[in-house]
Short mmCIF file of C-alpha atoms in Angstrom, two decimals:
data_model
loop_
_atom_site.label_atom_id
_atom_site.label_comp_id
_atom_site.label_asym_id
_atom_site.label_seq_id
_atom_site.Cartn_x
_atom_site.Cartn_y
_atom_site.Cartn_z
CA MET Q 819 -40.55 121.83 -56.13
CA LEU Q 820 -43.10 124.58 -54.85
CA CYS Q 821 -44.67 124.35 -51.51
CA ARG Q 822 -48.36 124.58 -51.50
CA MET Q 823 -48.40 127.19 -48.63
CA SER Q 824 -46.20 129.33 -50.63
CA PHE Q 825 -49.14 130.36 -52.91
CA ILE Q 826 -51.13 131.86 -49.96
CA ARG Q 827 -50.20 135.41 -49.41
CA GLN Q 828 -51.25 137.88 -46.90
CA TYR Q 829 -51.58 141.73 -47.41
CA HIS Q 830 -52.42 144.21 -44.67
CA TYR Q 831 -54.75 147.32 -45.06
CA ASP Q 832 -55.98 149.88 -42.53
CA VAL Q 833 -59.64 150.75 -42.80
CA ARG Q 834 -59.89 154.51 -43.51
CA SER Q 835 -62.77 156.79 -42.59
CA TYR Q 836 -63.64 157.48 -46.24
CA GLU Q 837 -64.07 153.71 -46.84
CA CYS Q 838 -66.69 153.34 -44.29
CA ASP Q 839 -70.52 154.05 -43.96
CA HIS Q 840 -72.26 156.16 -41.41
CA SER Q 841 -71.98 153.29 -38.97
CA HIS Q 842 -68.26 153.17 -39.32
CA ARG Q 843 -68.43 149.68 -41.24
CA VAL Q 844 -66.29 149.21 -44.21
CA LYS Q 845 -68.32 149.31 -47.38
CA PRO Q 846 -68.64 146.12 -49.48
CA TYR Q 847 -67.06 147.72 -52.58
CA VAL Q 848 -64.05 148.46 -50.47
CA VAL Q 849 -63.45 144.93 -49.57
CA MET Q 850 -63.61 144.23 -53.38
CA ASN Q 851 -61.05 146.92 -53.91
CA TYR Q 852 -58.84 145.12 -51.32
CA PHE Q 853 -59.36 141.98 -53.01
CA GLU Q 854 -58.46 143.28 -56.55
CA ASP Q 855 -55.36 144.91 -55.15
CA ALA Q 856 -54.34 141.83 -53.39
CA ALA Q 857 -55.14 139.67 -56.47
CA TRP Q 858 -53.08 141.97 -58.65
CA ARG Q 859 -50.11 142.10 -56.27
CA HIS Q 860 -50.13 138.32 -55.68
CA ALA Q 861 -50.25 137.53 -59.47
CA GLU Q 862 -47.54 139.98 -60.17
CA GLU Q 863 -45.26 138.42 -57.36
CA TYR Q 864 -45.70 134.96 -58.95
CA GLY Q 865 -45.17 135.96 -62.52
CA PHE Q 866 -48.72 135.48 -63.84
CA GLY Q 867 -50.04 138.94 -63.40
CA HIS Q 868 -50.65 142.07 -65.60
CA THR Q 869 -47.06 142.38 -66.72
CA ALA Q 870 -46.75 138.76 -68.00
CA LEU Q 871 -50.10 138.90 -69.63
CA ALA Q 872 -49.30 142.29 -71.33
CA GLU Q 873 -46.32 140.54 -72.97
CA GLN Q 874 -48.69 138.20 -74.46
CA GLU Q 875 -51.29 140.92 -75.58
CA SER Q 876 -53.72 139.54 -73.02
CA MET Q 877 -55.36 140.71 -69.71
CA TRP Q 878 -57.09 139.32 -66.64
CA VAL Q 879 -60.95 139.79 -66.31
CA MET Q 880 -62.90 138.82 -63.29
CA SER Q 881 -65.92 137.05 -64.61
CA ARG Q 882 -67.61 135.51 -61.43
CA VAL Q 883 -67.49 136.21 -57.85
CA ASN Q 884 -69.00 135.04 -54.51
CA VAL Q 885 -68.40 137.22 -51.29
CA GLU Q 886 -69.74 136.19 -47.97
CA PHE Q 887 -69.62 138.66 -44.96
CA ALA Q 888 -69.69 137.28 -41.36
CA ARG Q 889 -69.11 140.92 -40.28
CA TYR Q 890 -67.91 144.19 -41.48
CA PRO Q 891 -64.47 145.54 -40.34
CA ARG Q 892 -64.68 149.05 -38.73
CA TRP Q 893 -63.00 152.33 -39.22
CA GLY Q 894 -59.54 152.34 -37.67
CA GLU Q 895 -59.06 148.47 -37.69
CA SER Q 896 -56.02 146.89 -39.40
CA VAL Q 897 -57.05 143.92 -41.50
CA ALA Q 898 -55.14 141.15 -43.14
CA PHE Q 899 -56.28 140.05 -46.57
CA GLU Q 900 -55.32 136.54 -47.76
CA THR Q 901 -55.63 135.33 -51.30
CA TRP Q 902 -54.46 132.23 -53.26
CA PRO Q 903 -55.05 130.59 -56.68
CA ARG Q 904 -57.06 127.28 -56.56
CA GLY Q 905 -56.38 126.02 -60.07
CA ILE Q 906 -58.39 125.90 -63.24
CA SER Q 907 -61.94 124.97 -64.03
CA GLY Q 908 -62.48 125.01 -67.86
CA PRO Q 909 -61.73 128.48 -69.17
CA PHE Q 910 -61.51 130.00 -65.66
CA ALA Q 911 -58.62 130.55 -63.28
CA LEU Q 912 -59.89 130.16 -59.71
CA ARG Q 913 -58.84 132.34 -56.81
CA HIS Q 914 -60.04 132.39 -53.06
CA PHE Q 915 -59.69 135.10 -50.49
CA ARG Q 916 -60.29 135.85 -46.90
CA LEU Q 917 -60.32 139.09 -44.98
CA ILE Q 918 -59.27 138.63 -41.24
CA ASP Q 919 -59.77 141.31 -38.57
CA ASP Q 920 -59.07 141.21 -34.83
CA GLN Q 921 -61.84 138.77 -34.24
CA GLY Q 922 -60.87 136.25 -37.08
CA PRO Q 923 -62.26 135.70 -40.57
CA ALA Q 924 -64.69 138.44 -41.36
CA VAL Q 925 -65.13 137.97 -45.12
CA ALA Q 926 -64.56 135.03 -47.39
CA GLY Q 927 -64.97 134.62 -51.14
CA SER Q 928 -64.07 132.95 -54.31
CA SER Q 929 -63.70 134.19 -57.84
CA SER Q 930 -63.24 133.05 -61.43
CA TRP Q 931 -61.03 134.84 -63.90
CA LEU Q 932 -60.72 134.73 -67.65
CA ILE Q 933 -57.61 135.56 -69.69
CA ILE Q 934 -58.84 137.79 -72.58
CA ASP Q 935 -56.77 138.33 -75.81
CA ARG Q 936 -56.57 142.20 -76.15
CA GLU Q 937 -57.01 142.23 -79.95
CA SER Q 938 -59.63 139.50 -80.46
CA LYS Q 939 -61.34 139.92 -77.20
CA ARG Q 940 -61.68 136.18 -76.97
CA PRO Q 941 -60.81 134.20 -73.93
CA ARG Q 942 -57.62 132.10 -73.82
CA ARG Q 943 -57.18 128.87 -71.77
CA PRO Q 944 -55.38 129.51 -68.55
CA ASN Q 945 -53.30 126.35 -68.82
CA THR Q 946 -51.29 128.36 -71.53
CA LEU Q 947 -50.08 130.46 -68.58
CA PHE Q 948 -49.53 127.93 -65.84
CA SER Q 949 -47.09 124.99 -65.98
CA GLN Q 950 -48.50 121.72 -64.75
CA GLU Q 951 -46.07 121.79 -61.89
CA VAL Q 952 -47.60 125.16 -60.85
CA LEU Q 953 -51.12 123.84 -61.12
CA ASP Q 954 -50.26 120.67 -59.13
CA ASN Q 955 -48.95 122.71 -56.34
CA MET Q 956 -51.75 125.33 -56.01
CA PRO Q 957 -53.53 125.10 -52.61
CA SER Q 958 -56.67 123.07 -52.52
CA GLU Q 959 -57.90 125.05 -49.49
CA GLN Q 960 -61.25 126.89 -49.87
CA ALA Q 961 -62.16 130.13 -48.10
CA THR Q 962 -65.92 129.14 -48.92
CA PRO Q 963 -67.42 126.01 -50.42
CA ASN Q 964 -69.82 128.33 -52.43
CA GLU Q 965 -69.16 128.73 -56.13
CA PRO Q 966 -68.68 132.12 -57.56
CA ARG Q 967 -71.52 133.60 -59.46
CA ARG Q 968 -71.49 135.36 -62.88
CA ILE Q 969 -71.10 139.07 -62.72
CA ALA Q 970 -73.60 140.93 -64.80
CA PRO Q 971 -72.28 143.02 -67.61
CA GLN Q 972 -71.95 146.64 -66.82
CA GLU Q 973 -72.77 149.57 -69.21
CA ASP Q 974 -69.64 151.47 -70.57
CA ALA Q 975 -69.89 154.81 -68.62
CA SER Q 976 -68.08 156.45 -71.69
CA GLU Q 977 -71.02 155.67 -73.96
CA GLN Q 978 -73.57 157.62 -71.82
#
């Protein structure tokens, strides 16, 4: 049987000068880069990442996100980034995250991800990827009680 805490993983990052604004605070997009890196690494480690989906001609796409900043980590700080899956809601696989600096939690968030078939470009149900045992043992802990919000579609830069 899987342990609920085994799904919560922590990854460490050093805040670099080029990741900061003129006040030496980390830029919000950098926090999202940390999050995507941690999510990718975590999913790979547990066997439901890019490699597993590529074998099924599918891919992960983040569809919704909520990010809440209590404060911004600063240049030179080492931060810990925690992330974990939180189960399924309809077509979405849920993921929560928390960035922790020397003072404690600095950023918290939640996200919803779709599995997209590479050929048809249509969503697939995430329960085809996760066994019921895995779903039953995902943590119920929330980094934030707020639901992720839909991400607006972006224009394809290659078409400009």
